mmCIF file of C-alpha atoms in Angstrom:
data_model
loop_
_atom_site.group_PDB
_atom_site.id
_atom_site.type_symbol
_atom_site.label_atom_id
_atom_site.label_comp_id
_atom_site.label_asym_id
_atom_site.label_seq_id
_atom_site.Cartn_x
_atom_site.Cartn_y
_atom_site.Cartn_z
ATOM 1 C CA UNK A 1 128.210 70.492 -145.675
ATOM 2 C CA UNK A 2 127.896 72.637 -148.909
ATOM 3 C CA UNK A 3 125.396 75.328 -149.109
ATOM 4 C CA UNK A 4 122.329 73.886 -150.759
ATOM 5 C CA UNK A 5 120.784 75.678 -153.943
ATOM 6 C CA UNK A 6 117.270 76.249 -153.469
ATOM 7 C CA UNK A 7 115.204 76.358 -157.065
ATOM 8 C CA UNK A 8 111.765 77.960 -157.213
ATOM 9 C CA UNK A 9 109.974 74.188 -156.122
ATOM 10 C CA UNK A 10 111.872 73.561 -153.354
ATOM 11 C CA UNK A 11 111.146 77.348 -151.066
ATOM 12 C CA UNK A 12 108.990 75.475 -148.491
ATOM 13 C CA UNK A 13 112.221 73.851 -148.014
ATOM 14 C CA UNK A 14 114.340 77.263 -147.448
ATOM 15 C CA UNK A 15 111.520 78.318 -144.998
ATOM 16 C CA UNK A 16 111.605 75.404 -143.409
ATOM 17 C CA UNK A 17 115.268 75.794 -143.068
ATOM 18 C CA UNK A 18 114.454 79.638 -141.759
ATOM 19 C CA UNK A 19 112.334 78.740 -138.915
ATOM 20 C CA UNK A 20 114.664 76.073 -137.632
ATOM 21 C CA UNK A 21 116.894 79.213 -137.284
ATOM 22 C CA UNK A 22 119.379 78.567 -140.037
ATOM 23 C CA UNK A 23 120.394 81.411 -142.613
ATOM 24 C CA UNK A 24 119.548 81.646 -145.935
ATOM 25 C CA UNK A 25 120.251 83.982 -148.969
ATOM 26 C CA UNK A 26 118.009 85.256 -150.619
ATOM 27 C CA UNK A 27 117.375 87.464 -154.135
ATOM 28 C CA UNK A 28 116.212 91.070 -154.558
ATOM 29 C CA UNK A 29 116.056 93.849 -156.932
ATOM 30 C CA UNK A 30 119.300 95.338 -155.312
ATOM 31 C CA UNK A 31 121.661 92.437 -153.477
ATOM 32 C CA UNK A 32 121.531 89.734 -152.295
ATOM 33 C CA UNK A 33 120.342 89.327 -148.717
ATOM 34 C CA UNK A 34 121.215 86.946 -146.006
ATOM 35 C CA UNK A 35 118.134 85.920 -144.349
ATOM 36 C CA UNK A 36 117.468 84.779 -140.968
ATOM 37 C CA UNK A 37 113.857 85.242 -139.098
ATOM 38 C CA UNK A 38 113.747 88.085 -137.145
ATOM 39 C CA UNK A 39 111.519 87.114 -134.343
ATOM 40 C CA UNK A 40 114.780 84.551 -133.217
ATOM 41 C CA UNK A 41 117.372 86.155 -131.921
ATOM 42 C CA UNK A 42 119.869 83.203 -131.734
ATOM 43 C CA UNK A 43 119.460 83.296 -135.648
ATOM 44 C CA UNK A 44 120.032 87.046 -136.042
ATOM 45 C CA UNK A 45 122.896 86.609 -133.941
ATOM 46 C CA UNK A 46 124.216 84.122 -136.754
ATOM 47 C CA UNK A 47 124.173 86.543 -139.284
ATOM 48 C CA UNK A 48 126.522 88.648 -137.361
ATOM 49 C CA UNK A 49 128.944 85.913 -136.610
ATOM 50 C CA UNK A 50 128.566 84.666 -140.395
ATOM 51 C CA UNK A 51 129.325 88.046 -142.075
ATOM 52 C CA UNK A 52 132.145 89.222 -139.195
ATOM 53 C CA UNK A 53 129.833 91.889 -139.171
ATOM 54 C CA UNK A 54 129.796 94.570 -135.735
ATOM 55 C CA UNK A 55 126.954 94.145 -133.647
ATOM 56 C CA UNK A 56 126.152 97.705 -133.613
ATOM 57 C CA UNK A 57 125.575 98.011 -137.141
ATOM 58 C CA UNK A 58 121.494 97.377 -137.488
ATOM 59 C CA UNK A 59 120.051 95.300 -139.317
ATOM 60 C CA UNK A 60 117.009 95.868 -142.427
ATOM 61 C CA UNK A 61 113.803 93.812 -141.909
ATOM 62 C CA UNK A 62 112.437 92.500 -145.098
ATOM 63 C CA UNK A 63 108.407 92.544 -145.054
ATOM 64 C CA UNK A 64 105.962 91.054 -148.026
ATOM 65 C CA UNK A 65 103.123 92.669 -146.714
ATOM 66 C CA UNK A 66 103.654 96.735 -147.063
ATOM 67 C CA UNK A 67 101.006 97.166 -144.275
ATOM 68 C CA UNK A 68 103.281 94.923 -141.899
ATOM 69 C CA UNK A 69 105.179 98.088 -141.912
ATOM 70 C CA UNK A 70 102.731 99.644 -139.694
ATOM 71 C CA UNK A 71 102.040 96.478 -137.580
ATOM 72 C CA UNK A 72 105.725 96.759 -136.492
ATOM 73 C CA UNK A 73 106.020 100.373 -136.352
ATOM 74 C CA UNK A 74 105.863 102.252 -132.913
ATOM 75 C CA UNK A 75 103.553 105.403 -132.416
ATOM 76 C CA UNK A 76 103.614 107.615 -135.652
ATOM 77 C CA UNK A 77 102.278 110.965 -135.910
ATOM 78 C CA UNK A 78 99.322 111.414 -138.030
ATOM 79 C CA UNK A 79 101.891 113.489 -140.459
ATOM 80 C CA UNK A 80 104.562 110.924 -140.134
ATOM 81 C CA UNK A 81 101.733 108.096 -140.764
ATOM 82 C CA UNK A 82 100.909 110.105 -143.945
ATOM 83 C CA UNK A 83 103.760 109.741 -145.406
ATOM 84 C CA UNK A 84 104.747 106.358 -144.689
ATOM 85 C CA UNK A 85 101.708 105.306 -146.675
ATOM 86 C CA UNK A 86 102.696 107.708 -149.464
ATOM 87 C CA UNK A 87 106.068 106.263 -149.493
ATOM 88 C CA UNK A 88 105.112 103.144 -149.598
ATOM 89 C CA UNK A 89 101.959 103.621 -152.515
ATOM 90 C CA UNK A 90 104.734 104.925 -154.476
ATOM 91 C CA UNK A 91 107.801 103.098 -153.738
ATOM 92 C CA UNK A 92 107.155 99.495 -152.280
ATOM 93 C CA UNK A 93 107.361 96.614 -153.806
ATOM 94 C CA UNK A 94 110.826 98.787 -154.600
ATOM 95 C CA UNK A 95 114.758 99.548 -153.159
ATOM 96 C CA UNK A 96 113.303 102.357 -150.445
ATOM 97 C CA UNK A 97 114.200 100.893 -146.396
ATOM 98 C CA UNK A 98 111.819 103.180 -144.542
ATOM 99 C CA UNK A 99 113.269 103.997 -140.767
ATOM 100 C CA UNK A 100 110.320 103.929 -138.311
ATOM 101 C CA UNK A 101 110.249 103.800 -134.417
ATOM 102 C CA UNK A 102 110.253 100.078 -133.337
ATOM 103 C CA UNK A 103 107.070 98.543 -131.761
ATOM 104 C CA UNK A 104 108.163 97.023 -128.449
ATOM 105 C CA UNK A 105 108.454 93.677 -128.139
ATOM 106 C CA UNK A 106 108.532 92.777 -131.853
ATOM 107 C CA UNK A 107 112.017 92.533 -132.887
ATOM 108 C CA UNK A 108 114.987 92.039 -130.378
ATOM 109 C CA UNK A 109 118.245 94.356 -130.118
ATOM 110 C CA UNK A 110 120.225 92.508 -132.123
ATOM 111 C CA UNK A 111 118.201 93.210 -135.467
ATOM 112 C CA UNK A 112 118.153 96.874 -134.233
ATOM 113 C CA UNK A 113 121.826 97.238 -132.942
ATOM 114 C CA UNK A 114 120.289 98.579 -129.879
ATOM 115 C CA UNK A 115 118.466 101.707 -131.348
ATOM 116 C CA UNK A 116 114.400 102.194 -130.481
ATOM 117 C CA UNK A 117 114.006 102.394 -134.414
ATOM 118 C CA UNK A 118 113.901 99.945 -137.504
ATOM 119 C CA UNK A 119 114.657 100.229 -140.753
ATOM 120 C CA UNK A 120 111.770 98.168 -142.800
ATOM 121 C CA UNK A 121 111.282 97.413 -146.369
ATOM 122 C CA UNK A 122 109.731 95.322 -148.744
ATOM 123 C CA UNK A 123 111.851 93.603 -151.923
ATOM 124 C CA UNK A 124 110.635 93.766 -155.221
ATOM 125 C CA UNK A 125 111.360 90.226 -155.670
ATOM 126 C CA UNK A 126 108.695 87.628 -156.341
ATOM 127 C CA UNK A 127 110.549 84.999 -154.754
ATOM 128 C CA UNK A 128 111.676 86.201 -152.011
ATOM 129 C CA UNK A 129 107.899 87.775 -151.320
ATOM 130 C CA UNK A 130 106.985 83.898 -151.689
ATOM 131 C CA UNK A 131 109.701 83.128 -149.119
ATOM 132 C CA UNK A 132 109.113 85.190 -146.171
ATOM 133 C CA UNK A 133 105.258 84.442 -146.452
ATOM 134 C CA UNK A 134 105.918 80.978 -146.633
ATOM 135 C CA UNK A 135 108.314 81.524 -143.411
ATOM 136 C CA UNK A 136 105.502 83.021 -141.726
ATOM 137 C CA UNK A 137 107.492 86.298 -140.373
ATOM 138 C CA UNK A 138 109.920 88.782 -141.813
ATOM 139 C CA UNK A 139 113.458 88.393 -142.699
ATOM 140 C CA UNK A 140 116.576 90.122 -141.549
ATOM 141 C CA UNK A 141 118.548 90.198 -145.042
ATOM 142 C CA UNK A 142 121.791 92.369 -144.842
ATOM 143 C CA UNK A 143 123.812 91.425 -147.665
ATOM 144 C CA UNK A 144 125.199 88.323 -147.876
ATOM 145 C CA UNK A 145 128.755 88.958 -148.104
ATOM 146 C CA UNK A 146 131.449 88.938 -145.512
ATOM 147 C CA UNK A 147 131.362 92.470 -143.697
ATOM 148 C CA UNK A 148 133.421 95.454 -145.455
ATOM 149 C CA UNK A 149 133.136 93.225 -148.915
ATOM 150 C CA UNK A 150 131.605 94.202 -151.896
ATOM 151 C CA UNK A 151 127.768 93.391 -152.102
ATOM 152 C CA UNK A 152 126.894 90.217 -153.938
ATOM 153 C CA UNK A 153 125.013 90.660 -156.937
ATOM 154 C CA UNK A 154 124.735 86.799 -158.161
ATOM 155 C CA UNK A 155 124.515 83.359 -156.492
ATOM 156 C CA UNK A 156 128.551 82.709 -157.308
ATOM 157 C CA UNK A 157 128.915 85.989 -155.238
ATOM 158 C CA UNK A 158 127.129 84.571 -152.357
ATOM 159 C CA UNK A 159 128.522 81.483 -152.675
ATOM 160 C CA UNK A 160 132.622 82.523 -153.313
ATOM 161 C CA UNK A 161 131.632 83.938 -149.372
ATOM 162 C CA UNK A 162 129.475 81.574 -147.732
ATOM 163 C CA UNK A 163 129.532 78.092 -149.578
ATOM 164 C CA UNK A 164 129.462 75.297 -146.425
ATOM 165 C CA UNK A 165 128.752 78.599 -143.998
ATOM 166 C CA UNK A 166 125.249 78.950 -144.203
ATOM 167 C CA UNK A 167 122.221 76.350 -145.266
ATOM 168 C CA UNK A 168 121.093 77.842 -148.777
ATOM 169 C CA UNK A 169 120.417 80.316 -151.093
ATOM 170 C CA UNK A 170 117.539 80.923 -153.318
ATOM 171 C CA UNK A 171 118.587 80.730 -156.449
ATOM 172 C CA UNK A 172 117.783 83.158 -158.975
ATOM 173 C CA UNK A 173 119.239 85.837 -161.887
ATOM 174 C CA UNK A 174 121.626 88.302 -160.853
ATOM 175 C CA UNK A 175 120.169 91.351 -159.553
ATOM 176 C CA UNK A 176 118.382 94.113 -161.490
ATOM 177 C CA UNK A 177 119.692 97.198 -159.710
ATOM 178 C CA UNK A 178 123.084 96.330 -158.351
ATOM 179 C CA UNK A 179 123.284 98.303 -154.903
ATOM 180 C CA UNK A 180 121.721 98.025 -152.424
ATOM 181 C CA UNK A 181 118.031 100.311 -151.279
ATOM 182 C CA UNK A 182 117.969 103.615 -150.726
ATOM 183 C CA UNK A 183 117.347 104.634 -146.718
ATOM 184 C CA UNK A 184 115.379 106.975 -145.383
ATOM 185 C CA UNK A 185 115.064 107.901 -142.329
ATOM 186 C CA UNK A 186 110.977 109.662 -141.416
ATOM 187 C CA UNK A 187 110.981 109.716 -137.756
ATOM 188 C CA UNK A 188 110.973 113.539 -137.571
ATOM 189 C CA UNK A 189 107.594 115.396 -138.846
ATOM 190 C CA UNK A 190 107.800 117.287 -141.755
ATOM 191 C CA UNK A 191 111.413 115.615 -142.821
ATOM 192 C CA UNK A 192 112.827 113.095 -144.456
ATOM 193 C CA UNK A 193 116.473 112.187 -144.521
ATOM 194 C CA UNK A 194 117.645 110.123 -146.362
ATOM 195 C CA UNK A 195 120.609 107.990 -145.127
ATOM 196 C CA UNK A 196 121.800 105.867 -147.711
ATOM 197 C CA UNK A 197 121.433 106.674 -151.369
ATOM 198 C CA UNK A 198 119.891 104.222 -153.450
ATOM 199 C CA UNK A 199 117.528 103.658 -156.783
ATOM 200 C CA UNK A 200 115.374 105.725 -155.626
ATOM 201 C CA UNK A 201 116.650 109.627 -155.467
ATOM 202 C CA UNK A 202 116.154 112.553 -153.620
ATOM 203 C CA UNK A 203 114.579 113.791 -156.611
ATOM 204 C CA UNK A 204 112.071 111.103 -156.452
ATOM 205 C CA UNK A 205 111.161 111.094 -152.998
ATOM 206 C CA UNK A 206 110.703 115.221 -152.996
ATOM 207 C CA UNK A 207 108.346 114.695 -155.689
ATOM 208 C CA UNK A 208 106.216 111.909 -154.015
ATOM 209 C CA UNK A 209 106.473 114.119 -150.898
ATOM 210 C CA UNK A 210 106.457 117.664 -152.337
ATOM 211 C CA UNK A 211 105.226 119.015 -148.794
ATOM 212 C CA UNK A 212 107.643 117.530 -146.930
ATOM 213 C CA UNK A 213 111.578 118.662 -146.591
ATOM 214 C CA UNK A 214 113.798 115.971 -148.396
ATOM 215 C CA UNK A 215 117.771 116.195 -146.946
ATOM 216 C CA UNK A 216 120.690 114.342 -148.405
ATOM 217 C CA UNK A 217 122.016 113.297 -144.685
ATOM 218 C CA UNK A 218 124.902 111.240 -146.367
ATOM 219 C CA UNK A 219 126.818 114.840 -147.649
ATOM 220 C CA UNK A 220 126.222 116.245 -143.415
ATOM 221 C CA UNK A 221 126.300 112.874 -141.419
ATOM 222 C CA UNK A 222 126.757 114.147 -137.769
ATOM 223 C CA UNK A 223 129.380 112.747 -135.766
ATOM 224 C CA UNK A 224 126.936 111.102 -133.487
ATOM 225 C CA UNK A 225 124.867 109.413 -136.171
ATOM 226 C CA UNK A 226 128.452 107.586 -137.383
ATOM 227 C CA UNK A 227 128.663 106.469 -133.334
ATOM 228 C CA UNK A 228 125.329 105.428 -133.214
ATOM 229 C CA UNK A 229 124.115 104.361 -137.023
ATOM 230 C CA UNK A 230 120.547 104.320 -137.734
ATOM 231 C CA UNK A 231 121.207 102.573 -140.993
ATOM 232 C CA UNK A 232 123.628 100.049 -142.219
ATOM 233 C CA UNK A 233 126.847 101.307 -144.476
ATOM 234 C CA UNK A 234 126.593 104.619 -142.107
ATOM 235 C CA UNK A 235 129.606 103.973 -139.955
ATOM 236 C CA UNK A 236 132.449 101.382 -140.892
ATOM 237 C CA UNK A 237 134.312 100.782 -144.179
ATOM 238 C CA UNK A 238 132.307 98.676 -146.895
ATOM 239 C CA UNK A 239 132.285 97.304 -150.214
ATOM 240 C CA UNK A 240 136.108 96.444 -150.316
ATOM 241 C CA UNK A 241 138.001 94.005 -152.389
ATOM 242 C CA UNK A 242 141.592 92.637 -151.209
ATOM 243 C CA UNK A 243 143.015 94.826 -153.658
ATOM 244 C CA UNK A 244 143.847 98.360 -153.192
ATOM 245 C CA UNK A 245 140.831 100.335 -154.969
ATOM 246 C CA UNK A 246 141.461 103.775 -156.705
ATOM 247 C CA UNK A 247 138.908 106.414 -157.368
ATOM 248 C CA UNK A 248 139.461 108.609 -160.150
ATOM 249 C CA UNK A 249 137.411 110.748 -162.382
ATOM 250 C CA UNK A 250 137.316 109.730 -166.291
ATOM 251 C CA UNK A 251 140.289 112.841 -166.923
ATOM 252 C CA UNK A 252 142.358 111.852 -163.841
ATOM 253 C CA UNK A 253 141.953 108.264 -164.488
ATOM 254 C CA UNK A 254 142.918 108.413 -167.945
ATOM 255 C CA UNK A 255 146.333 110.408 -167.407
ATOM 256 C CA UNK A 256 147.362 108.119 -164.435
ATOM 257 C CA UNK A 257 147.104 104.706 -166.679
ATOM 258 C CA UNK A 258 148.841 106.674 -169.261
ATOM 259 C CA UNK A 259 151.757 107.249 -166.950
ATOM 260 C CA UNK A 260 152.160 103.517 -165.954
ATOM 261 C CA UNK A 261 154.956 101.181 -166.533
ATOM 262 C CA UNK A 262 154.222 98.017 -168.653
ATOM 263 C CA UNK A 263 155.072 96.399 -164.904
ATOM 264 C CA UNK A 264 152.293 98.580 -162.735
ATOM 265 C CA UNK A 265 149.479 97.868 -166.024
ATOM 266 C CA UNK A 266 150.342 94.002 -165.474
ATOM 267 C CA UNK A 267 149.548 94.157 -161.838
ATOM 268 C CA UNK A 268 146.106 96.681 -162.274
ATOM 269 C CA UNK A 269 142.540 95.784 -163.680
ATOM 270 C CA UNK A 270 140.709 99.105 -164.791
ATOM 271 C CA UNK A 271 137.008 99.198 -164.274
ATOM 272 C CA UNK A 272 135.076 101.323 -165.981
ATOM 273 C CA UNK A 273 133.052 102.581 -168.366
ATOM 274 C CA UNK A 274 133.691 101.256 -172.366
ATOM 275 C CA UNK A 275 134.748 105.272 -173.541
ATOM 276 C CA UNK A 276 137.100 104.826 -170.955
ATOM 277 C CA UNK A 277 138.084 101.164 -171.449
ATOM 278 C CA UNK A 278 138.424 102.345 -175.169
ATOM 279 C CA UNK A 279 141.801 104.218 -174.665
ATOM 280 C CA UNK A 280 143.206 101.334 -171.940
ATOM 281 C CA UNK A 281 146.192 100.021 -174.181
ATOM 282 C CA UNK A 282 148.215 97.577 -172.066
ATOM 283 C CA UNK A 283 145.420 96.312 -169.869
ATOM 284 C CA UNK A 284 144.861 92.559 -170.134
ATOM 285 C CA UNK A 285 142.484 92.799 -167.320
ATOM 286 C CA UNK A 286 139.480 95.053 -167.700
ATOM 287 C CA UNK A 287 135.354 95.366 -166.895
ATOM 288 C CA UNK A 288 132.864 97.068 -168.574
ATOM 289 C CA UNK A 289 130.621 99.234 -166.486
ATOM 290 C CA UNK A 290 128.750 99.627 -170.091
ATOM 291 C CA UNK A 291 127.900 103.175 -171.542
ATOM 292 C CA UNK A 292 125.733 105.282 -168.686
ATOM 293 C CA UNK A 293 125.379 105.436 -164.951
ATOM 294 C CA UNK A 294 122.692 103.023 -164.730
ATOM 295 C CA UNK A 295 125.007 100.357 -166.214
ATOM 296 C CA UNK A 296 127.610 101.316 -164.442
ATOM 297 C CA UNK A 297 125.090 101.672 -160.776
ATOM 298 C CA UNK A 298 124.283 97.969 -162.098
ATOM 299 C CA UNK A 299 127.642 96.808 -162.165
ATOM 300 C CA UNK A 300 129.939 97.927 -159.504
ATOM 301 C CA UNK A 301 129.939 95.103 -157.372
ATOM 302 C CA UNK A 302 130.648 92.554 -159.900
ATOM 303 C CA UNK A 303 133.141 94.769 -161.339
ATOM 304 C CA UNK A 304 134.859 95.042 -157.552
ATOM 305 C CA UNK A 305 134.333 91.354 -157.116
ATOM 306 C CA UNK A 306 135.596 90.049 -160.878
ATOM 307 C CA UNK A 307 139.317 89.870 -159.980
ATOM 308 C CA UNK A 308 138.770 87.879 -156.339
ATOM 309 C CA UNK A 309 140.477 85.086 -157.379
ATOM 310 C CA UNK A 310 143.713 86.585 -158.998
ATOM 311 C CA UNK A 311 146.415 87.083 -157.217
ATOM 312 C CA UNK A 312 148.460 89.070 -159.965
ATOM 313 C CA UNK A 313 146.202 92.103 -159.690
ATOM 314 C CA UNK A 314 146.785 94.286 -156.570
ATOM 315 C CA UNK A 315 145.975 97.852 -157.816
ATOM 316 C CA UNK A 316 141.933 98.211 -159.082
ATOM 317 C CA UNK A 317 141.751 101.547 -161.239
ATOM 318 C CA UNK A 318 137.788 102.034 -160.899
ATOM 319 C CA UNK A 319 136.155 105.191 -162.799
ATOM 320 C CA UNK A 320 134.117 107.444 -160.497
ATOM 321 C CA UNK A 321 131.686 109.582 -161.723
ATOM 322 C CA UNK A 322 131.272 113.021 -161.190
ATOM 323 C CA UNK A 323 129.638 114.824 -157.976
ATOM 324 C CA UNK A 324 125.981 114.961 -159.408
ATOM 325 C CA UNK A 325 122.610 114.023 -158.141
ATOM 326 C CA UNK A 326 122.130 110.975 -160.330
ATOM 327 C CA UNK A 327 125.103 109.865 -159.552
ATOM 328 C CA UNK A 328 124.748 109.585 -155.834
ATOM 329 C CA UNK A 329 124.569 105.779 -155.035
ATOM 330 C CA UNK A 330 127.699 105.067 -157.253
ATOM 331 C CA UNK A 331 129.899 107.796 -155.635
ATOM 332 C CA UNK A 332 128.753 106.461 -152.186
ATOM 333 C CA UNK A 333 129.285 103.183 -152.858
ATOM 334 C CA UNK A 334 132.857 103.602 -154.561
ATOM 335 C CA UNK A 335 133.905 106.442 -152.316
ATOM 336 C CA UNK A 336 133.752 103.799 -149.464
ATOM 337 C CA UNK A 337 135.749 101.216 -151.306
ATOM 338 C CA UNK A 338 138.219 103.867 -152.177
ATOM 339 C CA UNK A 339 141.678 103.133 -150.945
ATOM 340 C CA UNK A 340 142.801 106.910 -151.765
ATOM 341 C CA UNK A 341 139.365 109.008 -151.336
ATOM 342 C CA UNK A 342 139.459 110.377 -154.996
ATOM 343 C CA UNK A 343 143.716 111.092 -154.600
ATOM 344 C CA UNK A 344 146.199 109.667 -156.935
ATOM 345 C CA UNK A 345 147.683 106.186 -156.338
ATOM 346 C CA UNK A 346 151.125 106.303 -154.522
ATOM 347 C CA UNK A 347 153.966 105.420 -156.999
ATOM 348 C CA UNK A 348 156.458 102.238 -156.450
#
């Protein structure tokens, strides 16, 4: 049965769908999401199966009250309580998945891959806000895309994956942001780490939280947090096309297309930004990442998803940006599609 397209008059019909345990997708700011309800754990279990995705990779819990976050939080600290409300006053509706302790008894171990914490958020996304109240409990919503692809960013994304998989998807624009939230992990008073970077910086969260110690956890990840992931993205490969994917800075990237035979250009698509795609002679097959990192943030995923479909092109040539603060959530996303970590392509 195809996946059904649900517009804006027809949600009671998606949450209908959701409480009968089926999956739907759903918009956000940042990616798509592929909801199930969380209090059903035959439904979570779905999402796994659906995605290929490993079942000790946890799952985010989408609220549309920001107060629910405290209704499904365990025991917090008076500190730690502090600024959970700070974070979300300044943050929520927003990208920012907020890692608490898990209440017992509110959401099985398949939405938390077996850990006694949670990773909670609420999407800036009217619709989906309309959805999950209309569903009458939160929404698992990893991103709907099979597991280790690149996140979708539009409903031809989500469909290309799922289309006669799962029961619907909301349908709505593509995505404002483009990657998925930044993750932060506040369990420990007096710090914040954050575990996946997102939208929202460090820079941002030291400054809503200027008496509390902000740490970049993805540039030290311990070897036990990659065996036993607090936060999705953490621990297996992600965000990978069927192609091979090469990282290279604008200099590196530049002299390596130079160097190409008229043969290798015909089987490579460069992605990157338009200085870059400027000076690409003998590339038919190209996407713009526009002019800045925002853009180029924005437009990743499409740009890792645009050649699916065409078999000719087995070698992506992707820009990456340079090791900077700003440009966290790009680096992190591309490093992990990488084929070659930032090293030169292997010549035929």
């Amino acid at each position: 049965m195809p996946t059904k397209c649900y517009q804006v008059d027809e949600l009671d019909q998606a949450a209908q769908a959701l409480r009968q345990g089926q999956l739907v997708a759903f918009p956000t700011e940042t990616v798509f999401g592929l909801g199930a309800i969380a209090n059903n754990e035959e439904a979570v279990k779905s999402v796994y199966q659906a995605k290929g995705r490993p079942s000790d990779n946890p799952l985010i819990v989408h609220i549309a009250k920001a107060e629910d976050l405290f209704r499904f939080s365990g025991d917090l600290s008076s500190e730690v309580e502090r600024g959970a409300r700070r974070l979300v006053e300044t943050f929520w509706p927003g990208p920012l998945t907020i890692i608490v302790p898990v209440r017992k008894g509110t959401f099985g171990p398949t939405v938390t891959g077996g850990l006694q914490t949670v990773g909670i958020r609420m999407p800036d996304h009217p619709l989906t806000l309309s959805l999950i109240q209309k569903t009458g409990f939160p929404l698992v919503g990893p991103s709907a895309n099979l597991s280790g692809k690149p996140s979708p960013t539009c409903v031809q994304h989500v469909l290309h994956d799922f289309d006669g998989k799962i029961a619907g998807v909301v349908d709505a624009d593509p995505t404002r942001i483009g990657v998925e939230s930044t993750v932060v992990d506040i369990t420990h008073p007096g710090q914040v780490y954050i575990l996946r970077p997102g939208a929202i910086t460090e820079k941002d969260l030291q400054k809503a939280l200027p008496e509390i110690e902000v740490t970049d956890a993805t540039r030290v990840i311990q070897s036990d947090s990659l065996e036993h992931p607090k936060a999705p993205g953490m621990k297996y490969r992600h965000y990978s096309p069927h192609q091979e994917v090469y990282a290279l800075l604008p200099e590196e990237l530049m002299k390596t297309l130079h160097s190409l035979t008229l043969d290798e250009k015909a089987k490579g698509a460069v992605i990157a930004r338009d200085q870059v795609l400027s000076q690409c002679e003998g590339f038919a097959k190209t996407f713009s990442l526009g002019e800045n990192v925002k853009t180029a943030t924005h437009g990743l995923f499409a740009g890792l998803r645009a050649f699916d479909d065409d078999d000719q092109v087995q070698i992506l040539y992707v820009e990456q940006l340079p090791d900077q603060a700003e440009n966290r959530a790009y680096r992190n996303r591309l490093s992990k599609a990488a084929s070659n970590k930032e090293g030169l392509p292997p010549r035929s």
